[in-house]
PDB file of C-alpha atoms in Angstrom:
ATOM      1  CA  GLY A 281      12.000   6.390 -21.360  1.00 54.00           C
ATOM      2  CA  SER A 282      15.757   5.990 -21.209  1.00 58.00           C
ATOM      3  CA  GLY A 283      18.680   6.138 -23.612  1.00 59.00           C
ATOM      4  CA  ASP A 284      17.733   7.066 -27.170  1.00 67.00           C
ATOM      5  CA  ARG A 285      14.040   6.792 -26.271  1.00 71.00           C
ATOM      6  CA  ALA A 286      14.191   9.383 -23.465  1.00 74.00           C
ATOM      7  CA  GLU A 287      11.671  12.197 -23.921  1.00 78.00           C
ATOM      8  CA  LEU A 288      10.487  15.412 -22.331  1.00 76.00           C
ATOM      9  CA  ILE A 289       6.707  15.598 -21.902  1.00 80.00           C
ATOM     10  CA  ILE A 290       4.870  18.907 -21.706  1.00 79.00           C
ATOM     11  CA  ARG A 291       2.715  18.857 -18.558  1.00 78.00           C
ATOM     12  CA  ALA A 292       1.353  22.422 -18.588  1.00 79.00           C
ATOM     13  CA  ALA A 293       1.715  25.466 -20.830  1.00 80.00           C
ATOM     14  CA  ILE A 294       0.280  28.920 -21.427  1.00 81.00           C
ATOM     15  CA  GLY A 295       0.761  31.230 -24.391  1.00 79.00           C
ATOM     16  CA  TYR A 296       1.673  28.496 -26.873  1.00 76.00           C
ATOM     17  CA  SER A 297      -0.627  27.565 -29.732  1.00 77.00           C
ATOM     18  CA  ASP A 298      -2.679  24.385 -29.557  1.00 80.00           C
ATOM     19  CA  ALA A 299      -1.042  23.167 -32.769  1.00 78.00           C
ATOM     20  CA  TYR A 300       2.435  23.520 -31.259  1.00 74.00           C
ATOM     21  CA  LEU A 301       1.473  21.807 -28.007  1.00 76.00           C
ATOM     22  CA  LEU A 302      -0.062  18.904 -29.933  1.00 79.00           C
ATOM     23  CA  GLU A 303       2.971  18.551 -32.194  1.00 75.00           C
ATOM     24  CA  GLN A 304       5.531  18.938 -29.415  1.00 72.00           C
ATOM     25  CA  GLU A 305       3.755  16.959 -26.690  1.00 75.00           C
ATOM     26  CA  ASN A 306       6.753  14.613 -26.534  1.00 78.00           C
ATOM     27  CA  ILE A 307      10.182  16.168 -27.153  1.00 76.00           C
ATOM     28  CA  SER A 308      13.134  13.888 -27.829  1.00 78.00           C
ATOM     29  CA  ALA A 309      15.955  14.168 -25.298  1.00 75.00           C
ATOM     30  CA  GLN A 310      18.394  13.774 -28.225  1.00 77.00           C
ATOM     31  CA  LEU A 311      17.721  17.270 -29.590  1.00 76.00           C
ATOM     32  CA  PRO A 312      20.779  19.528 -29.206  1.00 74.00           C
ATOM     33  CA  TRP A 313      19.086  22.127 -26.985  1.00 69.00           C
ATOM     34  CA  VAL A 314      17.628  19.408 -24.747  1.00 72.00           C
ATOM     35  CA  ARG A 315      20.993  17.669 -24.424  1.00 74.00           C
ATOM     36  CA  LYS A 316      22.592  20.996 -23.584  1.00 71.00           C
ATOM     37  CA  ALA A 317      20.052  21.580 -20.820  1.00 69.00           C
ATOM     38  CA  LEU A 318      20.440  18.039 -19.513  1.00 68.00           C
ATOM     39  CA  GLU A 319      24.226  18.017 -19.446  1.00 70.00           C
ATOM     40  CA  GLN A 320      24.905  21.445 -17.989  1.00 69.00           C
ATOM     41  CA  GLU A 321      25.702  21.943 -14.306  1.00 71.00           C
ATOM     42  CA  HIS A 322      23.932  25.299 -14.002  1.00 74.00           C
ATOM     43  CA  ALA A 323      20.343  25.504 -12.803  1.00 76.00           C
ATOM     44  CA  PHE A 324      19.229  27.479 -15.873  1.00 78.00           C
ATOM     45  CA  THR A 325      19.958  28.005 -19.560  1.00 73.00           C
ATOM     46  CA  ALA A 326      19.315  31.306 -21.311  1.00 74.00           C
ATOM     47  CA  PHE A 327      18.701  31.664 -25.047  1.00 69.00           C
ATOM     48  CA  GLU A 328      19.008  35.372 -25.722  1.00 65.00           C
ATOM     49  CA  GLY A 329      18.877  37.224 -29.003  1.00 55.00           C
ATOM     50  CA  GLU A 330      19.889  35.030 -31.924  1.00 50.00           C
ATOM     51  CA  GLN A 331      22.186  32.837 -29.806  1.00 50.00           C
ATOM     52  CA  GLY A 332      20.961  29.289 -29.500  1.00 49.00           C
ATOM     53  CA  LEU A 333      17.430  29.985 -30.706  1.00 45.00           C
ATOM     54  CA  GLU A 334      17.891  27.826 -33.784  1.00 47.00           C
ATOM     55  CA  ASP A 335      17.625  24.795 -31.499  1.00 50.00           C
ATOM     56  CA  PRO A 336      14.394  25.074 -29.478  1.00 53.00           C
ATOM     57  CA  PRO A 337      11.537  24.126 -31.842  1.00 51.00           C
ATOM     58  CA  ALA A 338       9.371  26.881 -30.388  1.00 52.00           C
ATOM     59  CA  ALA A 339      11.738  29.586 -31.580  1.00 50.00           C
ATOM     60  CA  HIS A 340      10.504  29.812 -35.160  1.00 50.00           C
ATOM     61  CA  ARG A 341       7.093  28.194 -34.830  1.00 57.00           C
ATOM     62  CA  GLU A 342       6.100  30.416 -31.886  1.00 63.00           C
ATOM     63  CA  LYS A 343       8.268  33.391 -32.940  1.00 69.00           C
ATOM     64  CA  LEU A 344      10.316  33.503 -29.730  1.00 71.00           C
ATOM     65  CA  SER A 345      13.274  35.837 -29.600  1.00 75.00           C
ATOM     66  CA  ALA A 346      14.474  34.849 -26.115  1.00 79.00           C
ATOM     67  CA  ALA A 347      13.895  31.927 -23.775  1.00 78.00           C
ATOM     68  CA  LEU A 348      14.961  30.793 -20.327  1.00 80.00           C
ATOM     69  CA  LEU A 349      15.042  27.147 -19.205  1.00 79.00           C
ATOM     70  CA  VAL A 350      15.067  26.685 -15.409  1.00 84.00           C
ATOM     71  CA  ARG A 351      15.709  23.234 -14.001  1.00 82.00           C
ATOM     72  CA  LEU A 352      13.287  21.576 -11.556  1.00 83.00           C
ATOM     73  CA  PRO A 353      15.673  19.941  -9.056  1.00 82.00           C
ATOM     74  CA  GLY A 354      15.189  16.297  -8.077  1.00 80.00           C
ATOM     75  CA  PRO A 355      16.919  14.038  -5.552  1.00 80.00           C
ATOM     76  CA  ASN A 356      19.285  12.567  -8.186  1.00 77.00           C
ATOM     77  CA  THR A 357      18.314  13.903 -11.594  1.00 74.00           C
ATOM     78  CA  PRO A 358      16.243  16.894 -12.755  1.00 75.00           C
ATOM     79  CA  LEU A 359      12.486  16.389 -12.642  1.00 78.00           C
ATOM     80  CA  GLY A 360      11.962  18.722 -15.603  1.00 78.00           C
ATOM     81  CA  TRP A 361      12.205  22.364 -16.629  1.00 78.00           C
ATOM     82  CA  ILE A 362      10.245  25.576 -16.625  1.00 82.00           C
ATOM     83  CA  VAL A 363      10.538  27.294 -20.008  1.00 80.00           C
ATOM     84  CA  VAL A 364       9.795  31.020 -20.147  1.00 83.00           C
ATOM     85  CA  GLY A 365       9.832  32.608 -23.604  1.00 77.00           C
ATOM     86  CA  SER A 366       9.606  36.133 -24.972  1.00 79.00           C
ATOM     87  CA  ARG A 367       8.607  37.262 -28.481  1.00 77.00           C
ATOM     88  CA  GLU A 368      10.728  40.391 -28.030  1.00 78.00           C
ATOM     89  CA  LYS A 369      14.516  40.430 -28.012  1.00 81.00           C
ATOM     90  CA  ARG A 370      15.554  40.871 -24.416  1.00 81.00           C
ATOM     91  CA  LYS A 371      18.017  39.861 -21.733  1.00 83.00           C
ATOM     92  CA  PHE A 372      16.747  38.198 -18.579  1.00 83.00           C
ATOM     93  CA  HIS A 373      17.705  40.167 -15.467  1.00 86.00           C
ATOM     94  CA  PRO A 374      19.392  38.455 -12.499  1.00 87.00           C
ATOM     95  CA  GLU A 375      16.410  39.106 -10.221  1.00 89.00           C
ATOM     96  CA  GLU A 376      14.086  37.470 -12.770  1.00 87.00           C
ATOM     97  CA  ILE A 377      16.335  34.426 -12.963  1.00 85.00           C
ATOM     98  CA  THR A 378      16.538  34.246  -9.152  1.00 88.00           C
ATOM     99  CA  PHE A 379      12.754  34.445  -8.876  1.00 90.00           C
ATOM    100  CA  LEU A 380      12.239  31.674 -11.430  1.00 87.00           C
ATOM    101  CA  ARG A 381      14.856  29.495  -9.743  1.00 87.00           C
ATOM    102  CA  ASN A 382      13.021  29.889  -6.435  1.00 90.00           C
ATOM    103  CA  VAL A 383       9.744  28.973  -8.133  1.00 88.00           C
ATOM    104  CA  ALA A 384      11.423  25.938  -9.724  1.00 86.00           C
ATOM    105  CA  ASN A 385      12.859  24.806  -6.382  1.00 88.00           C
ATOM    106  CA  LEU A 386       9.444  25.081  -4.728  1.00 89.00           C
ATOM    107  CA  LEU A 387       7.754  23.273  -7.620  1.00 86.00           C
ATOM    108  CA  GLY A 388      10.419  20.557  -7.512  1.00 85.00           C
ATOM    109  CA  LEU A 389       9.782  19.952  -3.806  1.00 88.00           C
ATOM    110  CA  THR A 390       6.037  19.862  -4.474  1.00 87.00           C
ATOM    111  CA  VAL A 391       6.437  17.277  -7.246  1.00 84.00           C
ATOM    112  CA  GLN A 392       8.638  15.106  -4.997  1.00 86.00           C
ATOM    113  CA  SER A 393       6.081  15.337  -2.190  1.00 86.00           C
ATOM    114  CA  LEU A 394       3.270  14.343  -4.551  1.00 86.00           C
ATOM    115  CA  ARG A 395       5.292  11.362  -5.747  1.00 84.00           C
ATOM    116  CA  LEU A 396       5.876  10.274  -2.143  1.00 87.00           C
ATOM    117  CA  PHE A 397       2.146  10.566  -1.408  1.00 87.00           C
ATOM    118  CA  GLU A 398       1.389   8.507  -4.530  1.00 88.00           C
ATOM    119  CA  GLN A 399       3.874   5.832  -3.450  1.00 86.00           C
ATOM    120  CA  VAL A 400       2.362   5.713   0.047  1.00 86.00           C
ATOM    121  CA  ALA A 401      -1.146   5.513  -1.428  1.00 85.00           C
ATOM    122  CA  THR A 402      -0.038   2.671  -3.737  1.00 84.00           C
ATOM    123  CA  VAL A 403       1.488   0.741  -0.830  1.00 85.00           C
ATOM    124  CA  GLN A 404      -1.677   1.271   1.225  1.00 81.00           C
ATOM    125  CA  ARG A 405      -3.869   0.007  -1.621  1.00 84.00           C
ATOM    126  CA  GLN A 406      -1.646  -3.048  -2.085  1.00 86.00           C
ATOM    127  CA  TRP A 407      -1.725  -3.755   1.656  1.00 79.00           C
ATOM    128  CA  ALA A 408      -5.508  -3.356   1.771  1.00 80.00           C
ATOM    129  CA  ASN A 409      -5.965  -5.675  -1.224  1.00 84.00           C
ATOM    130  CA  THR A 410      -3.713  -8.296   0.365  1.00 84.00           C
ATOM    131  CA  PHE A 411      -5.477  -7.899   3.704  1.00 83.00           C
ATOM    132  CA  ASP A 412      -8.916  -8.321   2.154  1.00 86.00           C
ATOM    133  CA  SER A 413      -7.891 -11.276  -0.022  1.00 87.00           C
ATOM    134  CA  ILE A 414      -7.068 -13.464   3.011  1.00 89.00           C
ATOM    135  CA  ASP A 415      -9.761 -16.107   3.457  1.00 88.00           C
ATOM    136  CA  ASP A 416      -9.552 -16.242   7.253  1.00 90.00           C
ATOM    137  CA  PRO A 417     -11.386 -13.499   9.176  1.00 91.00           C
ATOM    138  CA  ILE A 418      -9.010 -10.864  10.574  1.00 92.00           C
ATOM    139  CA  LEU A 419      -9.876  -8.486  13.406  1.00 92.00           C
ATOM    140  CA  VAL A 420      -7.651  -5.562  14.439  1.00 93.00           C
ATOM    141  CA  HIS A 421      -8.580  -3.551  17.524  1.00 94.00           C
ATOM    142  CA  ASP A 422      -6.897  -1.046  19.825  1.00 93.00           C
ATOM    143  CA  PRO A 423      -5.953  -1.718  23.477  1.00 93.00           C
ATOM    144  CA  GLU A 424      -9.413  -0.509  24.571  1.00 92.00           C
ATOM    145  CA  GLY A 425     -11.186  -3.031  22.340  1.00 92.00           C
ATOM    146  CA  LYS A 426     -12.282  -0.551  19.630  1.00 94.00           C
ATOM    147  CA  ILE A 427     -12.172  -1.988  16.105  1.00 93.00           C
ATOM    148  CA  ILE A 428      -9.486  -0.477  13.863  1.00 91.00           C
ATOM    149  CA  ARG A 429      -9.766  -2.705  10.793  1.00 90.00           C
ATOM    150  CA  VAL A 430     -11.352  -5.945   9.609  1.00 91.00           C
ATOM    151  CA  ASN A 431     -11.114  -7.792   6.307  1.00 90.00           C
ATOM    152  CA  HIS A 432     -13.870  -8.920   3.949  1.00 89.00           C
ATOM    153  CA  ALA A 433     -13.997 -12.382   5.498  1.00 90.00           C
ATOM    154  CA  PHE A 434     -14.763 -10.894   8.913  1.00 91.00           C
ATOM    155  CA  GLU A 435     -17.415  -8.622   7.374  1.00 89.00           C
ATOM    156  CA  GLY A 436     -19.046 -11.653   5.786  1.00 87.00           C
ATOM    157  CA  ARG A 437     -19.141 -13.504   9.121  1.00 86.00           C
ATOM    158  CA  THR A 438     -20.759 -10.616  10.991  1.00 85.00           C
ATOM    159  CA  GLY A 439     -22.943  -9.359   8.152  1.00 83.00           C
ATOM    160  CA  LEU A 440     -21.750  -5.796   8.805  1.00 81.00           C
ATOM    161  CA  ALA A 441     -19.830  -3.512   6.437  1.00 80.00           C
ATOM    162  CA  LEU A 442     -16.429  -2.082   7.383  1.00 73.00           C
ATOM    163  CA  GLU A 443     -17.891   1.430   7.648  1.00 78.00           C
ATOM    164  CA  ARG A 444     -20.222   0.231  10.416  1.00 80.00           C
ATOM    165  CA  LEU A 445     -17.506  -1.725  12.219  1.00 85.00           C
ATOM    166  CA  GLU A 446     -14.636   0.779  12.421  1.00 86.00           C
ATOM    167  CA  GLY A 447     -14.586   2.486  15.796  1.00 88.00           C
ATOM    168  CA  GLN A 448     -17.144   0.106  17.285  1.00 90.00           C
ATOM    169  CA  ALA A 449     -16.335  -1.850  20.421  1.00 92.00           C
ATOM    170  CA  VAL A 450     -15.698  -5.544  19.873  1.00 91.00           C
ATOM    171  CA  ALA A 451     -18.139  -6.175  22.727  1.00 90.00           C
ATOM    172  CA  ASP A 452     -20.904  -4.466  20.725  1.00 90.00           C
ATOM    173  CA  VAL A 453     -20.242  -6.468  17.554  1.00 88.00           C
ATOM    174  CA  LEU A 454     -19.648 -10.083  18.594  1.00 89.00           C
ATOM    175  CA  LYS A 455     -22.453 -12.140  20.089  1.00 87.00           C
ATOM    176  CA  ARG A 456     -21.966 -13.438  23.609  1.00 86.00           C
ATOM    177  CA  GLY A 457     -22.363 -17.011  24.776  1.00 84.00           C
ATOM    178  CA  ALA A 458     -22.448 -18.603  28.214  1.00 83.00           C
ATOM    179  CA  ALA A 459     -18.807 -17.796  29.049  1.00 86.00           C
ATOM    180  CA  PRO A 460     -18.397 -14.189  30.275  1.00 90.00           C
ATOM    181  CA  TRP A 461     -15.909 -11.724  28.764  1.00 92.00           C
ATOM    182  CA  SER A 462     -15.585  -7.933  28.867  1.00 91.00           C
ATOM    183  CA  SER A 463     -13.511  -6.446  26.044  1.00 92.00           C
ATOM    184  CA  CYS A 464     -12.502  -9.179  23.567  1.00 93.00           C
ATOM    185  CA  PRO A 465     -13.170 -12.931  23.831  1.00 93.00           C
ATOM    186  CA  TYR A 466      -9.978 -13.803  21.942  1.00 93.00           C
ATOM    187  CA  CYS A 467      -7.708 -11.638  24.091  1.00 92.00           C
ATOM    188  CA  GLU A 468      -9.274 -13.035  27.261  1.00 92.00           C
ATOM    189  CA  GLY A 469      -9.014 -16.661  26.129  1.00 90.00           C
ATOM    190  CA  VAL A 470     -12.752 -17.267  26.240  1.00 90.00           C
ATOM    191  CA  ALA A 471     -12.928 -18.050  22.510  1.00 90.00           C
ATOM    192  CA  GLY A 472     -10.557 -18.919  19.707  1.00 88.00           C
ATOM    193  CA  LYS A 473      -9.263 -22.252  21.006  1.00 89.00           C
ATOM    194  CA  GLY A 474     -10.928 -24.295  18.274  1.00 86.00           C
ATOM    195  CA  ASN A 475     -12.698 -26.638  20.707  1.00 85.00           C
ATOM    196  CA  ASP A 476     -16.193 -25.145  20.758  1.00 86.00           C
ATOM    197  CA  ILE A 477     -18.530 -23.376  18.361  1.00 88.00           C
ATOM    198  CA  ASP A 478     -17.638 -19.691  18.285  1.00 88.00           C
ATOM    199  CA  ASP A 479     -20.594 -17.635  19.508  1.00 87.00           C
ATOM    200  CA  GLY A 480     -19.510 -14.506  17.636  1.00 85.00           C
ATOM    201  CA  LEU A 481     -18.529 -15.851  14.217  1.00 88.00           C
ATOM    202  CA  GLY A 482     -19.950 -19.369  14.136  1.00 87.00           C
ATOM    203  CA  GLY A 483     -17.974 -22.523  13.430  1.00 88.00           C
ATOM    204  CA  PHE A 484     -14.872 -23.732  15.227  1.00 90.00           C
ATOM    205  CA  ILE A 485     -12.407 -20.817  15.350  1.00 91.00           C
ATOM    206  CA  LEU A 486      -8.695 -21.043  16.171  1.00 92.00           C
ATOM    207  CA  ALA A 487      -7.329 -17.563  16.950  1.00 91.00           C
ATOM    208  CA  SER A 488      -3.762 -16.309  16.700  1.00 91.00           C
ATOM    209  CA  ASN A 489      -3.110 -13.083  18.594  1.00 92.00           C
ATOM    210  CA  SER A 490      -0.332 -10.607  17.731  1.00 92.00           C
ATOM    211  CA  GLN A 491       0.240  -7.301  19.483  1.00 92.00           C
ATOM    212  CA  PHE A 492       1.686  -4.392  17.496  1.00 92.00           C
ATOM    213  CA  HIS A 493       3.479  -1.296  18.823  1.00 90.00           C
ATOM    214  CA  ASP A 494       4.606   2.164  17.795  1.00 88.00           C
ATOM    215  CA  ALA A 495       8.251   3.198  17.362  1.00 87.00           C
ATOM    216  CA  ASP A 496       8.583   3.797  21.114  1.00 88.00           C
ATOM    217  CA  GLY A 497       7.247   0.359  22.044  1.00 88.00           C
ATOM    218  CA  ARG A 498       3.824   1.545  23.193  1.00 90.00           C
ATOM    219  CA  PRO A 499       1.068  -0.969  22.322  1.00 89.00           C
ATOM    220  CA  LEU A 500      -1.239   0.180  19.543  1.00 92.00           C
ATOM    221  CA  GLY A 501      -3.519  -2.821  19.373  1.00 92.00           C
ATOM    222  CA  ILE A 502      -4.030  -6.515  18.703  1.00 93.00           C
ATOM    223  CA  ILE A 503      -4.304  -8.427  15.420  1.00 94.00           C
ATOM    224  CA  HIS A 504      -6.461 -11.556  15.559  1.00 94.00           C
ATOM    225  CA  VAL A 505      -6.254 -13.998  12.649  1.00 94.00           C
ATOM    226  CA  LEU A 506      -9.316 -16.228  13.138  1.00 93.00           C
ATOM    227  CA  GLN A 507      -8.834 -19.503  11.310  1.00 91.00           C
ATOM    228  CA  ASP A 508     -11.951 -21.551  10.676  1.00 89.00           C
ATOM    229  CA  VAL A 509     -11.071 -25.151  11.605  1.00 90.00           C
ATOM    230  CA  THR A 510     -14.630 -26.458  11.407  1.00 86.00           C
ATOM    231  CA  GLU A 511     -13.869 -29.045   8.724  1.00 85.00           C
ATOM    232  CA  ARG A 512     -10.887 -30.332  10.662  1.00 84.00           C
ATOM    233  CA  ARG A 513     -12.901 -30.588  13.864  1.00 81.00           C
ATOM    234  CA  ARG A 514     -15.717 -32.429  12.088  1.00 82.00           C
ATOM    235  CA  ALA A 515     -13.209 -34.868  10.591  1.00 80.00           C
ATOM    236  CA  GLU A 516     -11.765 -35.473  14.060  1.00 75.00           C
ATOM    237  CA  GLN A 517     -15.250 -36.064  15.457  1.00 76.00           C
ATOM    238  CA  ARG A 518     -16.074 -38.544  12.680  1.00 76.00           C
ATOM    239  CA  TYR A 519     -12.806 -40.339  13.348  1.00 72.00           C
ATOM    240  CA  GLN A 520     -13.533 -40.448  17.085  1.00 75.00           C
ATOM    241  CA  ILE A 521     -17.032 -41.864  16.524  1.00 75.00           C
ATOM    242  CA  LEU A 522     -15.629 -44.482  14.158  1.00 70.00           C
ATOM    243  CA  ILE A 523     -12.943 -45.576  16.611  1.00 71.00           C
ATOM    244  CA  GLU A 524     -15.341 -45.770  19.532  1.00 73.00           C
ATOM    245  CA  ASN A 525     -17.770 -47.978  17.597  1.00 74.00           C
ATOM    246  CA  ILE A 526     -15.161 -50.548  16.546  1.00 73.00           C
ATOM    247  CA  ARG A 527     -15.285 -53.694  18.660  1.00 74.00           C
ATOM    248  CA  GLU A 528     -11.587 -54.378  18.266  1.00 77.00           C
ATOM    249  CA  GLY A 529      -9.141 -52.566  20.435  1.00 79.00           C
ATOM    250  CA  VAL A 530      -7.477 -49.595  18.729  1.00 75.00           C
ATOM    251  CA  PHE A 531      -4.740 -47.356  20.083  1.00 73.00           C
ATOM    252  CA  MET A 532      -2.267 -44.749  18.869  1.00 76.00           C
ATOM    253  CA  ALA A 533       1.205 -44.323  20.334  1.00 79.00           C
ATOM    254  CA  THR A 534       4.362 -42.266  19.852  1.00 86.00           C
ATOM    255  CA  PRO A 535       7.572 -43.799  18.457  1.00 86.00           C
ATOM    256  CA  ASP A 536       8.827 -44.138  22.042  1.00 85.00           C
ATOM    257  CA  ASN A 537       5.739 -46.231  22.963  1.00 82.00           C
ATOM    258  CA  ARG A 538       3.677 -43.611  24.767  1.00 86.00           C
ATOM    259  CA  PHE A 539      -0.114 -43.768  24.351  1.00 77.00           C
ATOM    260  CA  LEU A 540      -1.785 -40.927  22.486  1.00 74.00           C
ATOM    261  CA  ASP A 541      -5.309 -42.276  22.196  1.00 76.00           C
ATOM    262  CA  PHE A 542      -7.252 -45.550  22.448  1.00 76.00           C
ATOM    263  CA  ASN A 543     -10.854 -46.710  22.330  1.00 76.00           C
ATOM    264  CA  GLN A 544     -13.012 -48.320  24.978  1.00 77.00           C
ATOM    265  CA  ALA A 545     -12.563 -51.798  23.471  1.00 77.00           C
ATOM    266  CA  PHE A 546      -8.812 -51.556  23.950  1.00 76.00           C
ATOM    267  CA  LEU A 547      -9.288 -50.299  27.509  1.00 77.00           C
ATOM    268  CA  ASN A 548     -11.470 -53.301  28.266  1.00 78.00           C
ATOM    269  CA  MET A 549      -8.649 -55.610  27.174  1.00 79.00           C
ATOM    270  CA  LEU A 550      -6.269 -54.290  29.801  1.00 73.00           C
TER     271      LEU A 550
END
């Protein structure tokens, strides 16, 4: 939380009673000893002897006579604290404080690294969900024609699961027709023009091809978005049949009077 609702949450503990850990699972950041730890510039706070021990709730409940709070450093604000307590009255030695500060620094770096990994994993999951939610089949392969990634729509067209497709050659996955090709029919222009039935995926497929590179400009592969234009092609064919069967002359032209299309009846009138 933030403001008055900010809290410290105990993530791990040893030596404290279960009752205390349950009661103090969330510690308000408005408590005096917490505010002192938050506002100080030093990397640690020592509660030694009777000084300051009236503040930490563990002092009386857990019978602590001394405690040391060591800050876990973060990029902008502290990530938390390590609290080391003692039931005996004592003074923490400089080498003990140095050791705990080193442990806190290492733990702080570890927590930051874990958070970065979690963020990367979240972004990857979001990308994968977006990738798989696209209705058009998508095929990603490397420059040698080995499949890197496909989406669910492509899996459905081929009837093969992603686990069986990754690393396979495109040539071993897609069915071949009369036109020859070696590595990828869409890269080589044999398929994906939307004019003929696609031998590999079925239907009329219009392919868009995008090459992607690494930071140094070296090609890493090709992304094919394979749009199914079957319905559009069928509508065009129905329109063409209708026009050809009309006895009257029909033509289409541009605004500057250039012919786009016409039927045989119109041609016969010329």
